[in-house]
PDB file of C-alpha atoms in Angstrom:
ATOM      1  CA  UNK A   1      23.916 -12.376  -1.598  1.00 59.00           C
ATOM      2  CA  UNK A   2      20.745 -10.849  -3.041  1.00 61.00           C
ATOM      3  CA  UNK A   3      19.858  -9.111   0.214  1.00 64.00           C
ATOM      4  CA  UNK A   4      23.422  -7.814   0.429  1.00 72.00           C
ATOM      5  CA  UNK A   5      23.139  -6.449  -3.116  1.00 72.00           C
ATOM      6  CA  UNK A   6      19.845  -4.711  -2.326  1.00 67.00           C
ATOM      7  CA  UNK A   7      21.361  -3.151   0.792  1.00 73.00           C
ATOM      8  CA  UNK A   8      24.331  -1.867  -1.217  1.00 77.00           C
ATOM      9  CA  UNK A   9      22.017  -0.453  -3.907  1.00 74.00           C
ATOM     10  CA  UNK A  10      19.975   1.317  -1.214  1.00 73.00           C
ATOM     11  CA  UNK A  11      23.125   3.005   0.070  1.00 77.00           C
ATOM     12  CA  UNK A  12      24.144   4.049  -3.432  1.00 78.00           C
ATOM     13  CA  UNK A  13      20.781   5.103  -4.901  1.00 76.00           C
ATOM     14  CA  UNK A  14      18.383   5.610  -1.974  1.00 74.00           C
ATOM     15  CA  UNK A  15      15.602   3.551  -0.442  1.00 69.00           C
ATOM     16  CA  UNK A  16      13.791   0.846  -2.390  1.00 69.00           C
ATOM     17  CA  UNK A  17      10.276   2.048  -3.239  1.00 67.00           C
ATOM     18  CA  UNK A  18       9.045  -0.669  -5.631  1.00 69.00           C
ATOM     19  CA  UNK A  19      10.012  -3.756  -7.572  1.00 73.00           C
ATOM     20  CA  UNK A  20       9.001  -4.622 -11.132  1.00 77.00           C
ATOM     21  CA  UNK A  21       9.067  -8.055 -12.734  1.00 78.00           C
ATOM     22  CA  UNK A  22       8.157  -9.689 -16.024  1.00 78.00           C
ATOM     23  CA  UNK A  23       5.477  -7.782 -18.055  1.00 71.00           C
ATOM     24  CA  UNK A  24       5.370  -4.959 -15.482  1.00 75.00           C
ATOM     25  CA  UNK A  25       6.013  -1.385 -16.530  1.00 76.00           C
ATOM     26  CA  UNK A  26       7.470   1.755 -14.982  1.00 78.00           C
ATOM     27  CA  UNK A  27       7.969   5.350 -16.040  1.00 77.00           C
ATOM     28  CA  UNK A  28       4.372   6.098 -17.063  1.00 72.00           C
ATOM     29  CA  UNK A  29       3.911   9.010 -14.683  1.00 67.00           C
ATOM     30  CA  UNK A  30       6.951  10.931 -15.871  1.00 72.00           C
ATOM     31  CA  UNK A  31       5.835  10.570 -19.503  1.00 71.00           C
ATOM     32  CA  UNK A  32       2.145  11.209 -18.845  1.00 66.00           C
ATOM     33  CA  UNK A  33       2.783  14.377 -16.845  1.00 63.00           C
ATOM     34  CA  UNK A  34       5.961  15.370 -18.744  1.00 68.00           C
ATOM     35  CA  UNK A  35       8.016  15.490 -15.544  1.00 70.00           C
ATOM     36  CA  UNK A  36      11.514  14.473 -14.515  1.00 76.00           C
ATOM     37  CA  UNK A  37      12.039  10.924 -13.290  1.00 74.00           C
ATOM     38  CA  UNK A  38      11.324  10.633  -9.579  1.00 71.00           C
ATOM     39  CA  UNK A  39      13.368   7.453  -9.036  1.00 77.00           C
ATOM     40  CA  UNK A  40      16.172   5.359 -10.481  1.00 81.00           C
ATOM     41  CA  UNK A  41      15.526   1.924 -12.018  1.00 85.00           C
ATOM     42  CA  UNK A  42      18.300  -0.622 -11.445  1.00 84.00           C
ATOM     43  CA  UNK A  43      18.459  -4.194 -12.751  1.00 85.00           C
ATOM     44  CA  UNK A  44      19.373  -6.708 -10.028  1.00 80.00           C
ATOM     45  CA  UNK A  45      19.635  -9.618 -12.506  1.00 84.00           C
ATOM     46  CA  UNK A  46      20.242  -9.851 -16.245  1.00 89.00           C
ATOM     47  CA  UNK A  47      17.185  -8.102 -17.706  1.00 91.00           C
ATOM     48  CA  UNK A  48      15.741  -7.305 -21.130  1.00 92.00           C
ATOM     49  CA  UNK A  49      13.492  -4.257 -21.396  1.00 91.00           C
ATOM     50  CA  UNK A  50      11.336  -2.768 -24.117  1.00 88.00           C
ATOM     51  CA  UNK A  51      11.822   1.007 -24.343  1.00 86.00           C
ATOM     52  CA  UNK A  52       9.006   3.183 -25.665  1.00 83.00           C
ATOM     53  CA  UNK A  53       9.746   6.829 -26.397  1.00 83.00           C
ATOM     54  CA  UNK A  54       7.354   9.581 -25.363  1.00 78.00           C
ATOM     55  CA  UNK A  55       5.900  10.245 -28.826  1.00 80.00           C
ATOM     56  CA  UNK A  56       5.052   6.574 -29.418  1.00 81.00           C
ATOM     57  CA  UNK A  57       3.755   6.161 -25.897  1.00 76.00           C
ATOM     58  CA  UNK A  58       1.395   9.123 -26.153  1.00 72.00           C
ATOM     59  CA  UNK A  59       0.202   8.100 -29.643  1.00 74.00           C
ATOM     60  CA  UNK A  60      -0.522   4.449 -28.848  1.00 71.00           C
ATOM     61  CA  UNK A  61      -1.053   4.246 -25.094  1.00 72.00           C
ATOM     62  CA  UNK A  62      -1.092   7.681 -23.531  1.00 65.00           C
ATOM     63  CA  UNK A  63      -4.845   8.327 -23.443  1.00 70.00           C
ATOM     64  CA  UNK A  64      -5.686   4.913 -21.965  1.00 73.00           C
ATOM     65  CA  UNK A  65      -2.887   4.916 -19.401  1.00 71.00           C
ATOM     66  CA  UNK A  66      -3.572   8.530 -18.428  1.00 74.00           C
ATOM     67  CA  UNK A  67      -7.250   7.708 -17.874  1.00 81.00           C
ATOM     68  CA  UNK A  68      -6.381   4.640 -15.782  1.00 82.00           C
ATOM     69  CA  UNK A  69      -3.863   6.614 -13.702  1.00 81.00           C
ATOM     70  CA  UNK A  70      -6.443   9.338 -13.152  1.00 84.00           C
ATOM     71  CA  UNK A  71      -8.998   6.800 -11.907  1.00 90.00           C
ATOM     72  CA  UNK A  72      -6.448   5.187  -9.600  1.00 90.00           C
ATOM     73  CA  UNK A  73      -5.395   8.575  -8.231  1.00 89.00           C
ATOM     74  CA  UNK A  74      -9.023   9.393  -7.415  1.00 92.00           C
ATOM     75  CA  UNK A  75      -9.275   6.072  -5.580  1.00 91.00           C
ATOM     76  CA  UNK A  76      -6.042   6.750  -3.667  1.00 92.00           C
ATOM     77  CA  UNK A  77      -7.269  10.218  -2.686  1.00 92.00           C
ATOM     78  CA  UNK A  78     -10.590   8.803  -1.452  1.00 91.00           C
ATOM     79  CA  UNK A  79      -9.166   5.848   0.463  1.00 91.00           C
ATOM     80  CA  UNK A  80      -6.161   7.384   2.172  1.00 90.00           C
ATOM     81  CA  UNK A  81      -7.642  10.250   4.129  1.00 88.00           C
ATOM     82  CA  UNK A  82      -9.124  10.828   7.578  1.00 87.00           C
ATOM     83  CA  UNK A  83     -12.140  12.895   8.681  1.00 87.00           C
ATOM     84  CA  UNK A  84     -11.262  16.494   9.387  1.00 86.00           C
ATOM     85  CA  UNK A  85      -7.995  16.353   7.442  1.00 84.00           C
ATOM     86  CA  UNK A  86      -7.407  17.671   3.917  1.00 86.00           C
ATOM     87  CA  UNK A  87      -7.151  15.231   1.032  1.00 86.00           C
ATOM     88  CA  UNK A  88      -3.741  14.115  -0.178  1.00 86.00           C
ATOM     89  CA  UNK A  89      -1.850  16.895  -1.926  1.00 85.00           C
ATOM     90  CA  UNK A  90      -1.546  16.342  -5.674  1.00 83.00           C
ATOM     91  CA  UNK A  91       2.123  15.336  -5.865  1.00 83.00           C
ATOM     92  CA  UNK A  92       1.834  12.944  -2.915  1.00 86.00           C
ATOM     93  CA  UNK A  93      -1.251  11.358  -4.453  1.00 89.00           C
ATOM     94  CA  UNK A  94       0.604  10.917  -7.746  1.00 85.00           C
ATOM     95  CA  UNK A  95       3.609   9.299  -6.052  1.00 85.00           C
ATOM     96  CA  UNK A  96       1.385   6.936  -4.115  1.00 88.00           C
ATOM     97  CA  UNK A  97      -0.552   6.090  -7.275  1.00 87.00           C
ATOM     98  CA  UNK A  98       2.675   5.302  -9.086  1.00 81.00           C
ATOM     99  CA  UNK A  99       3.777   3.020  -6.241  1.00 83.00           C
ATOM    100  CA  UNK A 100       0.690   0.812  -6.691  1.00 87.00           C
ATOM    101  CA  UNK A 101       1.442  -2.699  -7.854  1.00 84.00           C
ATOM    102  CA  UNK A 102      -1.058  -4.859  -9.732  1.00 85.00           C
ATOM    103  CA  UNK A 103      -1.940  -8.443  -8.830  1.00 87.00           C
ATOM    104  CA  UNK A 104      -4.001 -10.447 -11.330  1.00 89.00           C
ATOM    105  CA  UNK A 105      -5.610 -13.648 -10.074  1.00 90.00           C
ATOM    106  CA  UNK A 106      -8.090 -16.231 -11.353  1.00 92.00           C
ATOM    107  CA  UNK A 107     -11.266 -17.524  -9.739  1.00 93.00           C
ATOM    108  CA  UNK A 108     -10.512 -19.541  -6.604  1.00 93.00           C
ATOM    109  CA  UNK A 109      -6.919 -18.353  -6.435  1.00 93.00           C
ATOM    110  CA  UNK A 110      -5.765 -17.103  -3.024  1.00 93.00           C
ATOM    111  CA  UNK A 111      -4.215 -13.649  -3.081  1.00 92.00           C
ATOM    112  CA  UNK A 112      -3.457 -13.692   0.646  1.00 91.00           C
ATOM    113  CA  UNK A 113      -3.053 -16.838   2.752  1.00 91.00           C
ATOM    114  CA  UNK A 114      -3.614 -17.073   6.493  1.00 89.00           C
ATOM    115  CA  UNK A 115      -0.270 -17.184   8.280  1.00 89.00           C
ATOM    116  CA  UNK A 116       1.815 -15.662   5.489  1.00 87.00           C
ATOM    117  CA  UNK A 117       4.025 -12.708   6.350  1.00 83.00           C
ATOM    118  CA  UNK A 118       2.125  -9.426   6.345  1.00 81.00           C
ATOM    119  CA  UNK A 119       3.326  -6.072   5.136  1.00 86.00           C
ATOM    120  CA  UNK A 120       0.895  -5.163   2.336  1.00 89.00           C
ATOM    121  CA  UNK A 121      -2.537  -3.714   1.739  1.00 91.00           C
ATOM    122  CA  UNK A 122      -4.732  -4.746  -1.180  1.00 93.00           C
ATOM    123  CA  UNK A 123      -7.480  -2.768  -2.926  1.00 94.00           C
ATOM    124  CA  UNK A 124      -9.922  -4.466  -5.299  1.00 95.00           C
ATOM    125  CA  UNK A 125      -9.700  -2.798  -8.705  1.00 94.00           C
ATOM    126  CA  UNK A 126     -11.732  -5.218 -10.829  1.00 93.00           C
ATOM    127  CA  UNK A 127     -13.821  -8.229  -9.807  1.00 95.00           C
ATOM    128  CA  UNK A 128     -14.691  -9.561  -6.362  1.00 96.00           C
ATOM    129  CA  UNK A 129     -12.799 -11.398  -3.625  1.00 96.00           C
ATOM    130  CA  UNK A 130     -13.928 -13.380  -0.583  1.00 95.00           C
ATOM    131  CA  UNK A 131     -12.359 -12.720   2.801  1.00 92.00           C
ATOM    132  CA  UNK A 132     -12.107 -15.954   4.777  1.00 91.00           C
ATOM    133  CA  UNK A 133     -11.439 -16.812   8.395  1.00 86.00           C
ATOM    134  CA  UNK A 134     -10.534 -20.484   8.366  1.00 83.00           C
ATOM    135  CA  UNK A 135     -13.128 -22.221   6.170  1.00 84.00           C
ATOM    136  CA  UNK A 136     -15.728 -19.460   6.668  1.00 86.00           C
ATOM    137  CA  UNK A 137     -16.331 -16.654   4.163  1.00 91.00           C
ATOM    138  CA  UNK A 138     -16.918 -13.588   6.334  1.00 90.00           C
ATOM    139  CA  UNK A 139     -17.070 -10.853   3.683  1.00 91.00           C
ATOM    140  CA  UNK A 140     -17.078 -10.238  -0.054  1.00 94.00           C
ATOM    141  CA  UNK A 141     -15.224  -7.168  -1.295  1.00 95.00           C
ATOM    142  CA  UNK A 142     -15.723  -5.302  -4.567  1.00 95.00           C
ATOM    143  CA  UNK A 143     -14.155  -2.399  -6.405  1.00 93.00           C
ATOM    144  CA  UNK A 144     -12.493   0.165  -4.190  1.00 93.00           C
ATOM    145  CA  UNK A 145     -12.572  -1.898  -0.994  1.00 94.00           C
ATOM    146  CA  UNK A 146      -9.371  -2.536   0.941  1.00 92.00           C
ATOM    147  CA  UNK A 147      -7.981  -5.362   3.052  1.00 89.00           C
ATOM    148  CA  UNK A 148      -4.590  -5.870   4.685  1.00 85.00           C
ATOM    149  CA  UNK A 149      -2.881  -6.163   8.028  1.00 78.00           C
ATOM    150  CA  UNK A 150      -2.653  -2.570   9.188  1.00 85.00           C
ATOM    151  CA  UNK A 151      -2.248  -3.405  12.879  1.00 84.00           C
ATOM    152  CA  UNK A 152       1.521  -3.589  12.417  1.00 85.00           C
ATOM    153  CA  UNK A 153       1.469  -0.144  10.834  1.00 85.00           C
ATOM    154  CA  UNK A 154      -0.545   1.345  13.693  1.00 86.00           C
ATOM    155  CA  UNK A 155       1.850  -0.164  16.241  1.00 87.00           C
ATOM    156  CA  UNK A 156       4.836   1.257  14.324  1.00 88.00           C
ATOM    157  CA  UNK A 157       3.286   4.744  14.262  1.00 88.00           C
ATOM    158  CA  UNK A 158       2.765   4.661  18.035  1.00 86.00           C
ATOM    159  CA  UNK A 159       6.340   3.440  18.593  1.00 87.00           C
ATOM    160  CA  UNK A 160       7.772   6.111  16.300  1.00 86.00           C
ATOM    161  CA  UNK A 161       5.785   8.756  18.184  1.00 82.00           C
ATOM    162  CA  UNK A 162       7.308   7.535  21.462  1.00 81.00           C
ATOM    163  CA  UNK A 163      10.834   7.597  20.017  1.00 76.00           C
ATOM    164  CA  UNK A 164      10.614  11.224  18.918  1.00 73.00           C
ATOM    165  CA  UNK A 165      12.970  13.168  21.221  1.00 65.00           C
ATOM    166  CA  UNK A 166      10.600  16.170  21.467  1.00 56.00           C
ATOM    167  CA  UNK A 167       7.034  15.058  20.627  1.00 49.00           C
ATOM    168  CA  UNK A 168       4.777  17.990  19.832  1.00 45.00           C
ATOM    169  CA  UNK A 169       2.054  19.008  22.267  1.00 41.00           C
ATOM    170  CA  UNK A 170      -1.352  17.456  21.553  1.00 40.00           C
ATOM    171  CA  UNK A 171      -4.241  19.831  22.147  1.00 36.00           C
ATOM    172  CA  UNK A 172      -7.000  17.181  22.041  1.00 36.00           C
ATOM    173  CA  UNK A 173      -6.209  14.804  24.879  1.00 32.00           C
ATOM    174  CA  UNK A 174      -9.531  12.995  24.538  1.00 33.00           C
ATOM    175  CA  UNK A 175      -8.991  11.584  21.052  1.00 35.00           C
ATOM    176  CA  UNK A 176      -7.256   8.430  22.263  1.00 42.00           C
ATOM    177  CA  UNK A 177      -3.767   6.942  22.286  1.00 42.00           C
ATOM    178  CA  UNK A 178      -3.593   6.021  18.590  1.00 43.00           C
ATOM    179  CA  UNK A 179      -5.115   9.254  17.337  1.00 41.00           C
ATOM    180  CA  UNK A 180      -2.880  11.261  19.663  1.00 41.00           C
ATOM    181  CA  UNK A 181       0.126   9.551  18.143  1.00 43.00           C
ATOM    182  CA  UNK A 182      -1.110  10.723  14.787  1.00 40.00           C
ATOM    183  CA  UNK A 183      -0.592  14.303  15.845  1.00 43.00           C
ATOM    184  CA  UNK A 184       3.161  13.722  15.589  1.00 41.00           C
ATOM    185  CA  UNK A 185       5.078  15.634  12.989  1.00 43.00           C
ATOM    186  CA  UNK A 186       5.466  13.812   9.676  1.00 49.00           C
ATOM    187  CA  UNK A 187       8.869  15.378   9.156  1.00 71.00           C
ATOM    188  CA  UNK A 188      12.151  13.626   8.511  1.00 76.00           C
ATOM    189  CA  UNK A 189      12.706  12.553  12.138  1.00 81.00           C
ATOM    190  CA  UNK A 190       9.288  10.954  12.452  1.00 83.00           C
ATOM    191  CA  UNK A 191       9.605   9.192   9.073  1.00 83.00           C
ATOM    192  CA  UNK A 192      13.004   7.854  10.123  1.00 83.00           C
ATOM    193  CA  UNK A 193      11.642   6.375  13.355  1.00 86.00           C
ATOM    194  CA  UNK A 194       8.555   5.054  11.583  1.00 88.00           C
ATOM    195  CA  UNK A 195      10.664   3.216   8.994  1.00 87.00           C
ATOM    196  CA  UNK A 196      12.783   1.733  11.788  1.00 87.00           C
ATOM    197  CA  UNK A 197       9.714   0.601  13.747  1.00 88.00           C
ATOM    198  CA  UNK A 198       8.117  -0.951  10.660  1.00 87.00           C
ATOM    199  CA  UNK A 199      11.310  -2.819   9.785  1.00 86.00           C
ATOM    200  CA  UNK A 200      11.380  -4.275  13.312  1.00 87.00           C
ATOM    201  CA  UNK A 201       7.661  -5.088  13.424  1.00 84.00           C
ATOM    202  CA  UNK A 202       6.936  -6.590  10.004  1.00 83.00           C
ATOM    203  CA  UNK A 203       8.978  -9.825  10.374  1.00 81.00           C
ATOM    204  CA  UNK A 204       6.632 -10.729  13.266  1.00 80.00           C
ATOM    205  CA  UNK A 205       3.450  -9.801  11.398  1.00 82.00           C
ATOM    206  CA  UNK A 206       1.307 -12.619   9.997  1.00 84.00           C
ATOM    207  CA  UNK A 207      -1.944 -12.437   8.049  1.00 84.00           C
ATOM    208  CA  UNK A 208      -4.922 -13.583  10.124  1.00 82.00           C
ATOM    209  CA  UNK A 209      -7.296 -13.819   7.135  1.00 85.00           C
ATOM    210  CA  UNK A 210      -7.143 -15.254   3.646  1.00 91.00           C
ATOM    211  CA  UNK A 211      -8.358 -13.468   0.515  1.00 93.00           C
ATOM    212  CA  UNK A 212      -9.595 -15.625  -2.385  1.00 94.00           C
ATOM    213  CA  UNK A 213     -10.871 -14.490  -5.801  1.00 95.00           C
ATOM    214  CA  UNK A 214     -14.629 -14.965  -6.093  1.00 93.00           C
ATOM    215  CA  UNK A 215     -15.358 -13.715  -9.621  1.00 86.00           C
ATOM    216  CA  UNK A 216     -14.055 -15.131 -12.915  1.00 87.00           C
ATOM    217  CA  UNK A 217     -10.920 -13.127 -12.322  1.00 89.00           C
ATOM    218  CA  UNK A 218      -9.813 -10.113 -10.328  1.00 93.00           C
ATOM    219  CA  UNK A 219      -7.283  -7.302 -10.407  1.00 93.00           C
ATOM    220  CA  UNK A 220      -6.040  -5.965  -7.081  1.00 94.00           C
ATOM    221  CA  UNK A 221      -3.882  -2.939  -6.439  1.00 93.00           C
ATOM    222  CA  UNK A 222      -1.278  -3.412  -3.743  1.00 91.00           C
ATOM    223  CA  UNK A 223       1.044  -1.274  -1.637  1.00 90.00           C
ATOM    224  CA  UNK A 224       3.669  -2.242   0.888  1.00 89.00           C
ATOM    225  CA  UNK A 225       3.184  -0.763   4.337  1.00 90.00           C
ATOM    226  CA  UNK A 226       6.512   1.071   3.893  1.00 89.00           C
ATOM    227  CA  UNK A 227       5.169   2.749   0.740  1.00 89.00           C
ATOM    228  CA  UNK A 228       1.917   3.639   2.464  1.00 90.00           C
ATOM    229  CA  UNK A 229       3.755   4.995   5.509  1.00 89.00           C
ATOM    230  CA  UNK A 230       5.856   7.281   3.304  1.00 87.00           C
ATOM    231  CA  UNK A 231       2.845   8.459   1.336  1.00 88.00           C
ATOM    232  CA  UNK A 232       0.317   9.599   3.947  1.00 88.00           C
ATOM    233  CA  UNK A 233       0.295  11.314   7.330  1.00 87.00           C
ATOM    234  CA  UNK A 234       0.480   9.392  10.599  1.00 87.00           C
ATOM    235  CA  UNK A 235      -3.044  10.349  11.637  1.00 87.00           C
ATOM    236  CA  UNK A 236      -4.416   8.916   8.391  1.00 90.00           C
ATOM    237  CA  UNK A 237      -2.492   5.668   8.958  1.00 89.00           C
ATOM    238  CA  UNK A 238      -4.038   5.311  12.397  1.00 89.00           C
ATOM    239  CA  UNK A 239      -7.499   6.077  11.031  1.00 90.00           C
ATOM    240  CA  UNK A 240      -7.084   3.352   8.384  1.00 90.00           C
ATOM    241  CA  UNK A 241      -6.027   0.851  11.046  1.00 89.00           C
ATOM    242  CA  UNK A 242      -9.031   1.718  13.236  1.00 90.00           C
ATOM    243  CA  UNK A 243     -11.352   1.374  10.234  1.00 90.00           C
ATOM    244  CA  UNK A 244      -9.922  -2.037   9.425  1.00 88.00           C
ATOM    245  CA  UNK A 245     -10.231  -3.203  13.030  1.00 88.00           C
ATOM    246  CA  UNK A 246     -13.891  -2.157  13.097  1.00 90.00           C
ATOM    247  CA  UNK A 247     -14.578  -3.949   9.797  1.00 88.00           C
ATOM    248  CA  UNK A 248     -12.997  -7.164  11.055  1.00 85.00           C
ATOM    249  CA  UNK A 249     -15.061  -7.106  14.240  1.00 86.00           C
ATOM    250  CA  UNK A 250     -18.197  -6.527  12.181  1.00 87.00           C
ATOM    251  CA  UNK A 251     -17.355  -9.379   9.820  1.00 85.00           C
ATOM    252  CA  UNK A 252     -16.716 -11.789  12.698  1.00 79.00           C
ATOM    253  CA  UNK A 253     -19.912 -10.816  14.505  1.00 82.00           C
ATOM    254  CA  UNK A 254     -22.022 -11.088  11.363  1.00 76.00           C
ATOM    255  CA  UNK A 255     -20.597 -14.536  10.646  1.00 72.00           C
ATOM    256  CA  UNK A 256     -21.053 -15.503  14.341  1.00 73.00           C
ATOM    257  CA  UNK A 257     -17.369 -16.353  14.649  1.00 64.00           C
ATOM    258  CA  UNK A 258     -14.859 -15.746  17.458  1.00 60.00           C
ATOM    259  CA  UNK A 259     -13.265 -12.312  17.226  1.00 56.00           C
ATOM    260  CA  UNK A 260      -9.852 -12.280  15.615  1.00 53.00           C
ATOM    261  CA  UNK A 261      -7.091 -12.438  18.192  1.00 49.00           C
ATOM    262  CA  UNK A 262      -9.272 -14.131  20.805  1.00 46.00           C
TER     263      UNK A 262
END
């Protein structure tokens, strides 16, 4: 019944962009930047909330939250871009920053387990995490480094590009299949096909690595692949996937392990 409720809410209020649970907050961006709300918040179960008005928020929390949001937005702008393309436009960067979830974990706690369903990317915000293939630690990631199964996202971008009824002409034929797909328009038609392809692909996606907290504790920022796909251009998504693939090959070779997928 819960999935049916969420589907009905999506039809009534638009697509689901994020979920918030106990102790999580929402609405900071609208207050910080004194803007209209960009989304509706709907309770799916009986919920108690603490409401803070703008004056109290700015007096007690505004400076700290504004600083943290600014730092996260800088990180988002740095991470989600591709060579030769302009950085994320301000409003898109803000929306993507606001979509970030926070995962807090203790030393030795797995954040991602091998074999679990994929569909998210994680960025280390505080602390360190170990990336493991089986029982082997193949990399240690610190602040600002990202891990996640982006192969499904790259495949969805290529499929969406194929589904476009009139794909635009690509001037640079030598840049490769994935990069060529990134030349597709990021308009409404492309986003529609991309969302469809992701929805079909993600149930089959499984994490091939585990991520375990190395330090005394760690904070990780997380985005669903749907949120990431809506926030950045197709060519950037493909660039991120290629970067991740190269990192994984490097990790496996350095650890003298079989390449992932072999």
